[in-house]
Amino acid sequence: MRKFNVFSPAPEYDSSDPEGYRAGRDSFGAKIGAEQIGASVYELPPGQSVCPYHYEYPNEEWLMVLEGRPTLRHPEGEDELEPGDTVAFPPGPDGAHKVTNNTDERARIIMFSTEVPPFVAVYPDSDKLLVKPHRYDSHDRLMVRRESSVDYYDGETP
């Protein structure tokens, strides 16, 4: 049996993350043998967010607060969450979200997600789209602004 203790993660920080998005992450879905559901514990120092405001297709995500009082931005506004609070983000615009630690204490959350490829994330604030054949495969990853869209037949010949 493979196991992971969510109360003793080993979050890793990406030094290339910009200020405001310097959250640590310990992904554990694969560590416990999961194939259809992904999960990560995120550690949010004061003033940091997990990622920009976004929604996804076709995957559903869940957030559970382990520690601290992070602020959740969602389509209806913002709410401060507390340990034990659990929220679901359905696919599409109704599931848009951003998690930020606006307190002076560390916060920890778990994010669960279904793993249905291909994975598409939409970032409404910056009007970008991220497309990946698989959530953790960065080889064919594509991040574009919507304005860069081309016509369906652009470059095609009869």
Tab-separated table of C-alpha atoms in Angstrom, residues 14 95 105:
chain	number	residue	atom	x	y	z
A	14	ASP	CA	9.866	26.896	-8.104
A	95	GLY	CA	-15.649	27.043	-11.511
A	105	GLU	CA	0.512	33.225	8.826
